[in-house]
Amino acid sequence: MARKSKPQPQTLSFADAFNILTVDDLRPRVSLLKTSEEPKRKAEFVAVIEKHLEGERLKALWERLDDLQQKAVSEAIYSSDGVFDRTKFQAKYGDLPDFGTRTGRWSSSVKPSLLRLFIYSETRYRDTASVVPRELRQRLLTFVPQPAAPALDTVDELPESHALEEVSYSLAEDDEGILVVMGKRAYQMPRKPPKKEVTVHHMPIIRRDMERAASQDLQTVLRLIDRGKATVSDKTFQPSAATVKGIAEVLRDGDFFEDPDIGSVKAFAWPLLVQAGRLAELQGRKLALTRAGRKALSAPPAETLRTVWQRWLKSTLLDEFNRIDEIKGQRGKGKRAMTALAGRRAIIADALEQCPVGSWVSFDTYSRFMQAGSFHFEVTRDPWHLYIVDANYGNLGNQGYHDWPILQDRYLLCLLFEYAATLGLIDVAYIDPNGVRPNFRDLWGADDLDFLSRYDGLLYFRLNPLGAYCLGLTSDYVPSELEARGALTVMPNLQIQSTGEALSPDEMLLLDTYADHESDEVWRLSRDKALSAVESGNQIAELQAFLASRDEQPLPDTVESFISTTERQAKALINKGTALLIECADADVAEQVANHDATKPLCQRAGDCHLVVQADAEEPFRKALHTLGYGMPKV
């Protein structure tokens, strides 16, 4: 005889739901109805309940539910399958409704609340209410209002600090303890439980406005690459430690963290981002600018940043979850079980589009908003491949070890902090990650970890106008002004002297692109360097704006002339590509070929006996030569 299949949530009927329940389950439910009827058999209990779950009696029962219980019913019946999603509900409302109370501390039975007449269990051996039977769902849809869409609350003003609790335990001073002998060893054990002490540390919140910083960092990194200063692995395409350190030294405001135990963020991301954006490619062990990378030196940074972001969303260069160093097992079979990167990123980008431009959002609020809405994604199809410290004891496949806060939140933190913020889409507010998100403490092997990921300290972020432009929310973008820092004096002899606050490393790198560094605070504009910079794709107008913004006096005429002459003369000759230099038998042949109607459009005379033909026109030129009765041996 074939076994009856378990009813699916969307097809669960009253009969299915009541068949799972016993008389002991039904009796307390009937008592909630406040009826004078006294059923004895199961069929009688079921009949009483069914009678109260229709018409005006059903509406009266609904009105007896408290607000959170009513919301639970509403969320369930308006879902696609009539299922109550606990995780989604708690993320949206911050709490779960009252389904009932345990009858005893160690008991598995539950004294049901009124909500258990609306939402039922779909399995016999799991007393977790999760489904509204289909008949009841249809009745409720006639009068129960549709739930409001999840809201993304914003923060009016960033707090100055974040409170972190440090818990410690100490023995009572008057506790002399008791001597316990085990085998040949004796132990001094306390008589009283240790005293719990909680210390609150108020950590100053660091705020980074990334919109203009990212535009400047992009140009800085491209210049560094153009100088051959970026080394990456030919297998992973990830930057070397020396490259990460070199990039961090020239980024505006440096990297997010200085502590080597936390590690790099922006400086690690930039080499990968420019590769994904096709601005740089590997040549040997070093990155070199592509044609697009050279164009980016003179193009508006916002357009380049938007292109890089869009290409990063589809890139397979790096799975950001790999950056959660403490979670092992992401190689081999574990790698094959990881979900598609493009799918994850697209969902997160869609949720990012819901953030109001210019308003700060708590990361935890954003995460709950994603869970409450339709922004669900998985990091892996099989968490049993992932583990902390030990693949057996610390396996994340265990229940409670791979929930959203452990996997999805850590992936979200990395994508937002290391990539969206680095590209300038969001501004960030954060602290050191130590102890910020202790929700991993119960995982086996995590006792000695200060944090699960270096991104745990991200507290708030803000979608800025550049982010709105990169996400396609706006079609136009007007960059904000970047604050000028160091003061300069630009002299008629082409010398540039730093006269105020010391220049930042990225500012010095800009000057070094066009000028010779003569002493600690003095540069002199170099015609050779300036010509090379413009040849490489740099826009010398950038130098002009940089000098003008840092010198209170107008630029000297000699400097203005230097800049305009360099820009004009650096572009006086244009490389039209590779050409063939062809030697003719004599001047008469050269003359005939250079002036014949068939060959004239394809070549140019170069001296008495030579012709020049563009490389891509070689085959058409050969065919035209044949009409003249001439041939040219192939090399």
XYZ file of C-alpha atoms in Angstrom:
635
model
C 0.000 0.000 0.000
C 1.418 3.386 -1.001
C 2.226 5.774 1.834
C 0.155 8.955 1.825
C 2.334 11.943 1.010
C 2.627 14.816 3.447
C 0.367 17.722 2.412
C 2.218 20.759 1.139
C 1.662 24.053 3.018
C -0.313 25.644 0.190
C -2.661 22.619 -0.028
C -3.089 21.980 3.704
C -6.819 21.644 4.418
C -8.793 21.713 7.653
C -8.974 17.921 7.487
C -5.184 17.669 7.139
C -4.589 20.092 10.013
C -7.055 18.398 12.401
C -5.831 14.926 11.462
C -2.408 15.855 12.881
C -3.893 16.998 16.217
C -4.934 14.670 19.044
C -7.806 15.087 21.473
C -5.317 16.417 24.027
C -4.284 19.040 21.479
C -7.865 19.958 20.601
C -9.269 20.218 24.153
C -7.363 23.408 25.171
C -8.214 24.962 21.806
C -11.925 24.413 22.369
C -11.622 25.949 25.850
C -10.420 29.159 24.185
C -13.755 29.431 22.334
C -15.711 30.090 25.569
C -18.491 27.747 24.499
C -20.891 25.773 26.674
C -20.523 22.724 24.472
C -18.716 19.739 25.986
C -17.409 17.485 23.204
C -16.125 14.028 24.082
C -14.762 12.505 20.898
C -12.242 13.928 18.426
C -14.844 14.423 15.700
C -16.946 16.465 18.125
C -13.960 18.679 19.078
C -13.236 19.277 15.404
C -16.887 20.123 14.670
C -16.993 22.719 17.476
C -13.787 24.415 16.251
C -14.906 24.418 12.598
C -18.225 25.996 13.588
C -16.407 28.908 15.224
C -14.069 29.426 12.277
C -16.643 30.822 9.881
C -18.893 33.851 9.498
C -19.240 36.406 12.280
C -17.809 34.000 14.846
C -14.530 33.904 12.912
C -14.402 37.692 12.758
C -15.079 37.878 16.509
C -12.207 35.475 17.176
C -9.936 37.571 14.951
C -10.813 40.699 16.933
C -9.812 38.938 20.171
C -6.238 38.539 18.871
C -3.730 41.104 20.040
C -2.033 43.409 17.518
C 1.034 41.224 16.917
C -1.117 38.096 16.544
C -3.323 39.847 13.996
C -0.231 40.862 12.063
C 0.940 37.238 12.099
C -2.334 36.047 10.569
C -2.247 38.837 8.008
C 1.336 38.055 6.969
C 0.553 34.348 6.621
C -2.640 34.594 4.547
C -1.181 37.200 2.180
C 1.987 35.179 1.587
C 2.192 33.152 -1.607
C 1.621 29.818 0.164
C -0.234 30.667 3.365
C 2.856 29.990 5.474
C 3.866 32.014 8.527
C 7.588 32.782 8.184
C 8.981 33.283 11.689
C 12.338 34.682 10.606
C 10.775 37.149 8.195
C 8.136 38.203 10.747
C 10.624 38.808 13.545
C 12.859 40.820 11.193
C 9.914 43.029 10.229
C 8.254 43.511 13.629
C 11.122 42.865 16.047
C 9.320 40.110 17.958
C 7.253 36.930 17.519
C 3.528 36.664 18.372
C 2.265 34.659 21.330
C 1.520 31.095 20.197
C 1.214 29.796 23.758
C 3.325 28.848 26.750
C 5.135 25.693 27.769
C 3.262 23.666 30.400
C 6.492 23.021 32.265
C 10.168 23.967 32.195
C 11.208 20.662 30.628
C 7.920 19.873 28.927
C 7.548 19.826 25.131
C 3.770 20.407 25.285
C 2.338 23.895 24.855
C -0.746 25.583 26.298
C -2.005 27.189 23.088
C -2.980 30.793 22.621
C -5.897 31.897 20.462
C -3.492 32.215 17.527
C -3.318 28.407 17.344
C -6.871 28.391 16.002
C -5.642 30.307 12.966
C -2.173 28.915 12.304
C -1.505 25.167 12.451
C 1.384 22.747 12.263
C 1.875 20.869 8.993
C 3.628 17.894 10.636
C 2.604 15.553 13.412
C 5.883 15.453 15.287
C 6.759 19.150 15.239
C 4.594 21.454 17.278
C 5.521 24.598 15.349
C 2.510 26.494 14.035
C 3.255 27.700 10.535
C 0.329 27.209 8.105
C -3.165 28.639 7.656
C -5.443 25.920 6.168
C -6.652 26.837 2.691
C -10.380 27.072 3.593
C -9.642 29.338 6.556
C -7.297 31.435 4.468
C -10.030 32.164 1.914
C -12.445 33.241 4.662
C -9.891 35.506 6.349
C -8.946 37.227 3.097
C -12.443 38.747 2.981
C -11.902 41.004 5.998
C -8.289 40.833 7.248
C -6.325 43.860 5.935
C -3.203 43.361 3.861
C 0.024 43.906 5.845
C 2.081 47.009 5.213
C 5.250 46.654 3.179
C 8.505 46.495 5.177
C 9.806 49.965 6.013
C 13.443 50.995 6.058
C 13.876 53.358 8.994
C 16.605 55.977 8.835
C 18.720 57.691 11.486
C 18.208 61.430 11.932
C 21.679 61.992 13.359
C 24.659 59.712 13.872
C 25.573 59.063 17.506
C 29.062 60.093 18.550
C 29.856 56.741 20.142
C 28.755 53.130 20.291
C 28.280 51.310 23.602
C 30.092 47.981 23.887
C 29.544 45.707 26.868
C 32.454 43.738 28.298
C 31.417 40.879 30.568
C 33.846 39.460 33.140
C 33.510 37.069 36.070
C 35.280 37.126 39.424
C 35.145 35.060 42.606
C 33.745 36.507 45.791
C 36.497 37.825 48.090
C 35.221 35.845 51.114
C 34.949 32.582 49.171
C 37.688 30.298 50.550
C 36.546 27.511 48.274
C 36.447 23.792 48.869
C 39.122 21.194 48.255
C 38.030 18.521 45.760
C 40.154 15.403 45.293
C 39.925 13.584 41.981
C 42.200 10.566 41.785
C 45.676 11.700 42.753
C 44.926 15.378 42.134
C 43.327 17.989 44.378
C 41.462 21.056 43.115
C 40.369 24.190 44.934
C 36.769 24.824 43.810
C 34.698 27.927 44.686
C 31.670 27.499 46.950
C 29.756 30.432 45.427
C 29.035 31.088 41.751
C 31.339 33.684 40.195
C 30.209 37.277 40.238
C 29.240 38.709 36.855
C 30.560 42.189 36.083
C 29.530 44.257 33.048
C 31.672 47.167 31.902
C 30.341 49.500 29.197
C 32.879 51.053 26.818
C 31.794 53.986 24.678
C 33.710 53.666 21.418
C 33.974 56.812 19.221
C 32.331 56.240 15.840
C 34.507 56.936 12.781
C 32.720 58.520 9.838
C 34.041 58.391 6.281
C 32.397 60.331 3.443
C 33.433 58.287 0.421
C 31.884 60.095 -2.544
C 34.776 62.394 -3.475
C 37.425 60.241 -1.810
C 36.635 57.361 -4.184
C 36.991 59.605 -7.234
C 40.417 60.714 -6.086
C 41.450 57.205 -5.000
C 40.543 55.872 -8.459
C 42.928 58.317 -10.150
C 45.625 57.640 -7.541
C 45.457 53.863 -7.990
C 45.534 54.170 -11.791
C 48.669 56.352 -11.572
C 50.297 53.854 -9.233
C 49.548 51.025 -11.660
C 50.887 53.093 -14.566
C 54.188 53.322 -12.683
C 54.366 49.546 -12.368
C 53.800 49.585 -8.601
C 50.995 47.006 -8.384
C 51.924 43.323 -8.143
C 49.233 40.642 -8.085
C 49.134 36.852 -8.076
C 48.885 35.252 -11.494
C 46.576 32.603 -9.983
C 44.233 34.496 -7.638
C 44.741 37.984 -9.156
C 44.853 39.288 -5.583
C 47.400 41.972 -4.623
C 50.634 41.173 -2.821
C 51.159 42.386 0.743
C 53.648 45.004 -0.484
C 51.139 46.286 -3.047
C 48.394 46.525 -0.435
C 50.718 48.491 1.827
C 51.796 50.792 -1.027
C 48.213 51.523 -2.043
C 47.118 52.175 1.542
C 49.859 54.803 1.874
C 48.570 56.905 -1.042
C 44.783 56.586 -0.602
C 42.964 59.677 0.594
C 42.653 59.282 4.377
C 44.402 55.916 4.106
C 42.612 52.625 4.626
C 39.692 52.172 7.026
C 41.859 50.503 9.683
C 45.501 50.894 10.703
C 45.604 47.805 12.935
C 47.396 44.996 11.032
C 45.404 42.429 13.029
C 42.241 43.719 11.377
C 43.790 43.932 7.928
C 43.268 45.949 4.783
C 39.942 46.811 3.167
C 40.160 49.550 0.525
C 43.752 48.793 -0.399
C 42.877 45.141 -1.001
C 39.736 45.937 -2.993
C 41.143 48.444 -5.496
C 43.423 46.066 -7.488
C 40.511 43.646 -7.865
C 38.036 46.370 -8.791
C 40.209 47.838 -11.552
C 40.724 44.351 -12.981
C 36.997 43.580 -12.889
C 36.352 46.984 -14.478
C 38.858 46.143 -17.271
C 40.937 49.203 -16.403
C 44.031 47.083 -15.713
C 45.273 43.651 -16.694
C 48.037 41.333 -15.625
C 51.318 41.550 -17.519
C 53.767 39.151 -15.908
C 53.279 39.714 -12.175
C 52.325 43.380 -12.405
C 49.165 45.194 -13.376
C 49.274 47.458 -16.437
C 46.663 49.930 -17.596
C 44.458 48.857 -20.478
C 43.297 51.303 -23.133
C 40.147 51.811 -21.037
C 42.322 52.464 -17.993
C 44.242 55.192 -19.805
C 40.994 56.771 -20.946
C 39.803 56.679 -17.332
C 42.683 58.972 -16.334
C 41.012 61.803 -18.242
C 37.347 60.725 -18.078
C 34.921 61.921 -15.360
C 35.580 59.562 -12.415
C 31.861 59.035 -11.738
C 31.338 57.388 -15.116
C 34.264 55.044 -14.520
C 33.115 54.200 -10.990
C 29.627 53.375 -12.275
C 31.085 51.078 -14.935
C 33.347 49.341 -12.401
C 30.408 48.769 -10.015
C 28.217 47.323 -12.767
C 31.006 44.999 -13.884
C 31.813 43.983 -10.323
C 28.225 42.806 -9.869
C 28.842 40.201 -12.588
C 32.506 39.476 -11.890
C 33.753 36.076 -10.712
C 37.192 37.402 -9.798
C 36.524 37.026 -6.073
C 33.785 35.699 -3.844
C 33.575 38.322 -1.107
C 32.736 35.570 1.388
C 36.330 34.324 0.962
C 37.327 37.445 2.882
C 35.637 36.038 6.007
C 38.941 34.397 6.909
C 37.791 32.502 9.993
C 35.194 30.473 8.094
C 37.059 27.606 6.443
C 35.997 25.006 3.895
C 35.408 27.391 0.993
C 37.737 25.491 -1.328
C 37.216 22.244 -3.249
C 33.743 20.807 -2.714
C 32.903 23.783 -0.531
C 33.565 26.148 -3.417
C 31.305 24.164 -5.720
C 28.503 24.474 -3.169
C 28.708 28.279 -3.005
C 25.846 30.068 -4.750
C 26.282 32.215 -7.872
C 27.901 35.574 -7.123
C 25.859 37.554 -9.656
C 22.606 36.387 -8.060
C 23.659 37.395 -4.540
C 24.976 40.767 -5.584
C 21.933 41.618 -7.706
C 19.609 41.053 -4.740
C 21.743 43.216 -2.448
C 21.962 45.958 -5.080
C 18.155 45.879 -5.452
C 17.787 46.317 -1.693
C 20.365 49.116 -1.754
C 18.172 50.972 -4.239
C 15.469 51.155 -1.557
C 17.696 53.247 0.721
C 16.798 56.951 0.763
C 19.605 59.027 -0.744
C 21.388 61.168 1.825
C 20.009 59.421 4.944
C 21.949 57.228 7.345
C 20.702 53.673 7.807
C 21.727 51.252 10.532
C 23.280 48.112 9.046
C 21.138 45.965 11.343
C 18.021 47.786 10.123
C 19.040 47.217 6.505
C 19.679 43.538 7.191
C 16.264 43.096 8.844
C 14.653 44.985 5.962
C 16.142 42.504 3.509
C 14.889 39.546 5.557
C 11.426 41.049 5.983
C 11.102 41.829 2.282
C 11.767 39.791 -0.815
C 15.540 40.207 -0.690
C 16.525 36.713 0.392
C 19.701 35.050 -0.821
C 21.860 32.110 0.161
C 25.645 32.058 0.449
C 25.980 28.297 0.103
C 23.744 25.419 -0.921
C 25.392 23.141 1.654
C 26.674 24.714 4.894
C 28.118 21.355 5.986
C 31.211 22.197 3.928
C 31.907 25.295 6.059
C 33.452 25.268 9.513
C 35.380 27.203 12.140
C 38.702 25.691 13.274
C 37.577 22.058 13.038
C 35.540 20.519 10.201
C 33.786 18.189 12.648
C 33.105 20.059 15.882
C 32.962 23.534 14.359
C 30.866 22.593 11.328
C 28.393 25.288 10.290
C 25.925 22.675 9.079
C 24.788 22.202 12.671
C 21.461 23.786 13.589
C 21.835 27.451 14.488
C 25.366 27.637 13.056
C 24.429 28.876 9.576
C 21.590 31.320 10.261
C 21.349 34.699 8.522
C 23.450 36.601 11.132
C 26.380 34.207 10.607
C 26.444 33.802 6.819
C 24.299 36.400 5.044
C 25.128 39.258 7.398
C 28.880 38.636 7.079
C 28.611 38.566 3.290
C 26.544 41.761 3.317
C 29.052 43.522 5.574
C 31.942 42.674 3.263
C 30.213 43.668 0.022
C 29.053 46.993 1.449
C 32.178 47.922 3.413
C 34.925 46.661 1.099
C 33.405 47.229 -2.348
C 30.401 49.590 -2.317
C 32.140 51.998 0.083
C 35.520 51.760 -1.666
C 33.837 52.731 -4.956
C 32.167 55.657 -3.190
C 28.540 54.498 -3.465
C 27.984 54.717 0.274
C 29.405 56.708 3.160
C 30.179 54.627 6.251
C 30.256 54.979 10.026
C 32.113 52.269 11.934
C 34.324 51.270 14.837
C 36.972 48.637 15.458
C 35.293 45.212 14.920
C 36.390 43.735 18.258
C 33.312 42.614 20.175
C 30.765 44.475 18.039
C 28.836 41.413 16.812
C 29.207 38.676 19.432
C 26.480 36.510 17.820
C 29.172 33.999 16.791
C 30.328 33.325 20.359
C 28.242 30.160 20.707
C 29.922 28.572 17.681
C 32.411 25.834 18.539
C 36.004 27.045 18.225
C 35.131 30.761 18.275
C 36.104 31.363 21.912
C 39.457 32.917 21.074
C 38.221 35.125 18.222
C 37.899 38.866 18.765
C 35.636 39.130 15.716
C 34.307 36.839 13.015
C 35.134 39.285 10.216
C 37.068 42.518 9.891
C 33.838 44.147 8.671
C 31.890 43.522 11.906
C 32.421 47.136 12.990
C 30.233 48.641 10.240
C 27.342 50.287 12.110
C 25.734 52.724 9.653
C 25.923 53.607 5.989
C 24.417 56.270 3.739
C 23.613 56.048 0.041
C 25.075 59.226 -1.462
C 24.415 60.973 -4.822
C 27.280 59.065 -6.478
C 25.724 55.811 -5.268
C 22.340 56.832 -6.674
C 24.037 57.537 -10.020
C 25.916 54.211 -10.022
C 22.734 52.299 -9.152
C 20.833 53.977 -11.984
C 18.468 55.896 -9.676
C 19.503 59.165 -11.316
C 20.714 59.893 -14.832
C 22.926 62.843 -13.932
C 25.602 63.407 -11.332
C 27.251 66.622 -10.191
C 30.398 65.921 -8.113
C 30.813 67.745 -4.842
C 33.943 69.781 -4.209
C 36.849 68.004 -2.551
C 38.261 69.887 0.404
C 41.697 71.365 -0.326
C 44.231 70.511 2.338
C 47.841 71.568 1.895
C 48.661 75.144 0.787
C 51.083 75.781 -2.105
C 53.017 78.675 -3.538
C 53.449 78.416 -7.318
C 56.352 80.531 -8.577
C 57.113 81.957 -12.053
C 60.262 79.778 -12.338
C 57.948 76.700 -12.327
C 58.811 75.830 -8.731
C 56.023 74.656 -6.416
C 56.544 74.975 -2.674
C 54.428 73.470 0.098
C 53.785 76.292 2.573
C 51.101 75.007 4.933
C 49.833 71.667 6.123
C 51.898 68.795 4.742
C 50.592 67.338 1.504
C 48.929 63.950 1.689
C 50.576 60.996 -0.118
C 47.995 61.071 -2.925
C 48.615 64.799 -3.464
C 52.353 64.212 -3.626
C 51.781 61.390 -6.126
C 49.845 63.829 -8.323
C 52.664 66.368 -8.203
C 55.267 63.677 -8.881
C 53.382 62.841 -12.078
C 54.147 66.281 -13.543
C 57.109 67.604 -11.554
C 60.548 66.683 -10.171
C 60.794 66.473 -6.386
C 63.774 68.765 -5.633
C 63.548 68.750 -1.826
C 61.149 67.834 0.995
C 58.763 70.711 0.235
C 59.780 71.849 -3.265
C 58.856 70.525 -6.735
C 59.673 71.903 -10.194
C 57.437 71.329 -13.198
C 59.126 69.030 -15.702
C 58.367 69.239 -19.435
C 59.450 65.631 -19.931
C 57.271 64.294 -17.072
C 54.312 66.415 -18.100
C 54.508 65.236 -21.725
C 54.767 61.602 -20.580
C 51.778 62.067 -18.261
C 49.545 63.487 -20.989
C 50.765 60.801 -23.422
C 49.678 58.187 -20.865
C 46.162 59.621 -20.700
C 46.417 62.007 -17.742
C 44.489 65.266 -18.011
C 46.825 68.176 -17.272
C 43.793 70.323 -16.446
C 43.709 68.251 -13.235
C 47.126 69.681 -12.307
C 45.936 73.194 -13.140
C 42.863 72.843 -10.898
C 44.969 71.301 -8.128
C 47.487 74.168 -8.117
C 44.833 76.889 -8.410
C 42.844 75.519 -5.461
C 45.878 75.552 -3.164
C 47.498 78.876 -4.076
C 45.734 82.058 -2.970
C 47.340 83.994 -5.851
C 46.508 83.483 -9.540
C 48.867 81.058 -11.269
C 51.882 82.834 -12.877
C 51.707 83.354 -16.645
C 54.739 81.104 -17.105
C 52.926 78.226 -15.380
C 49.723 78.814 -17.365
C 51.840 78.844 -20.532
C 53.629 75.651 -19.444
C 50.305 73.877 -18.963
C 48.683 75.063 -22.220
C 51.821 74.395 -24.284
C 52.239 70.908 -22.808
C 48.599 70.014 -23.495
C 48.856 71.243 -27.103
C 52.240 69.760 -27.960
C 51.658 66.418 -26.212
C 48.805 65.827 -28.656
C 50.495 67.255 -31.728
C 51.230 63.775 -33.093
C 48.713 60.959 -33.148
C 49.581 57.272 -33.218
C 47.515 55.763 -36.014
C 48.625 52.202 -35.386
C 51.168 49.771 -36.860
C 52.264 50.163 -40.491
C 54.405 48.244 -43.006
C 57.476 49.848 -44.575
C 57.736 48.427 -48.093
C 60.832 48.751 -50.283
C 60.216 48.873 -54.064
C 62.634 47.563 -56.707
C 63.324 51.115 -57.890
C 61.904 54.647 -57.854
C 59.810 54.057 -61.006
C 57.932 51.149 -59.396
C 57.367 53.246 -56.253
C 56.062 56.113 -58.366
C 53.681 53.877 -60.349
C 52.240 52.116 -57.283
C 51.891 55.317 -55.244
C 49.864 57.028 -57.988
C 47.745 54.207 -59.461
C 44.006 54.495 -58.765
C 43.859 50.950 -57.268
C 46.760 51.338 -54.820
C 46.912 55.054 -54.136
C 44.256 55.025 -51.348
C 46.112 52.244 -49.539
C 49.699 53.583 -49.371
C 51.868 56.656 -48.997
C 55.243 57.494 -50.512
C 58.183 57.455 -48.072
C 61.357 58.532 -49.886
C 62.407 57.480 -53.409
C 61.934 53.714 -53.170
C 59.715 53.161 -50.102
C 55.981 52.978 -49.432
C 54.064 52.900 -46.130
C 50.936 50.734 -45.766
C 48.842 50.353 -42.584
C 49.099 46.825 -41.201
C 45.365 46.155 -41.392
C 45.381 47.152 -45.092
C 48.037 44.628 -46.132
C 45.700 42.128 -47.828
C 43.697 44.750 -49.816
C 47.039 46.304 -50.896
C 48.312 42.914 -52.169
C 45.155 42.389 -54.230
C 45.459 45.883 -55.677
C 49.109 45.237 -56.561
C 48.044 42.187 -58.575
C 45.895 44.400 -60.817
C 49.104 46.309 -61.651
C 50.943 43.083 -62.339
C 53.145 43.328 -59.243
C 53.566 41.024 -56.253
C 55.071 41.289 -52.736
C 56.627 38.178 -51.125
C 55.242 37.309 -47.702
C 57.741 37.525 -44.878
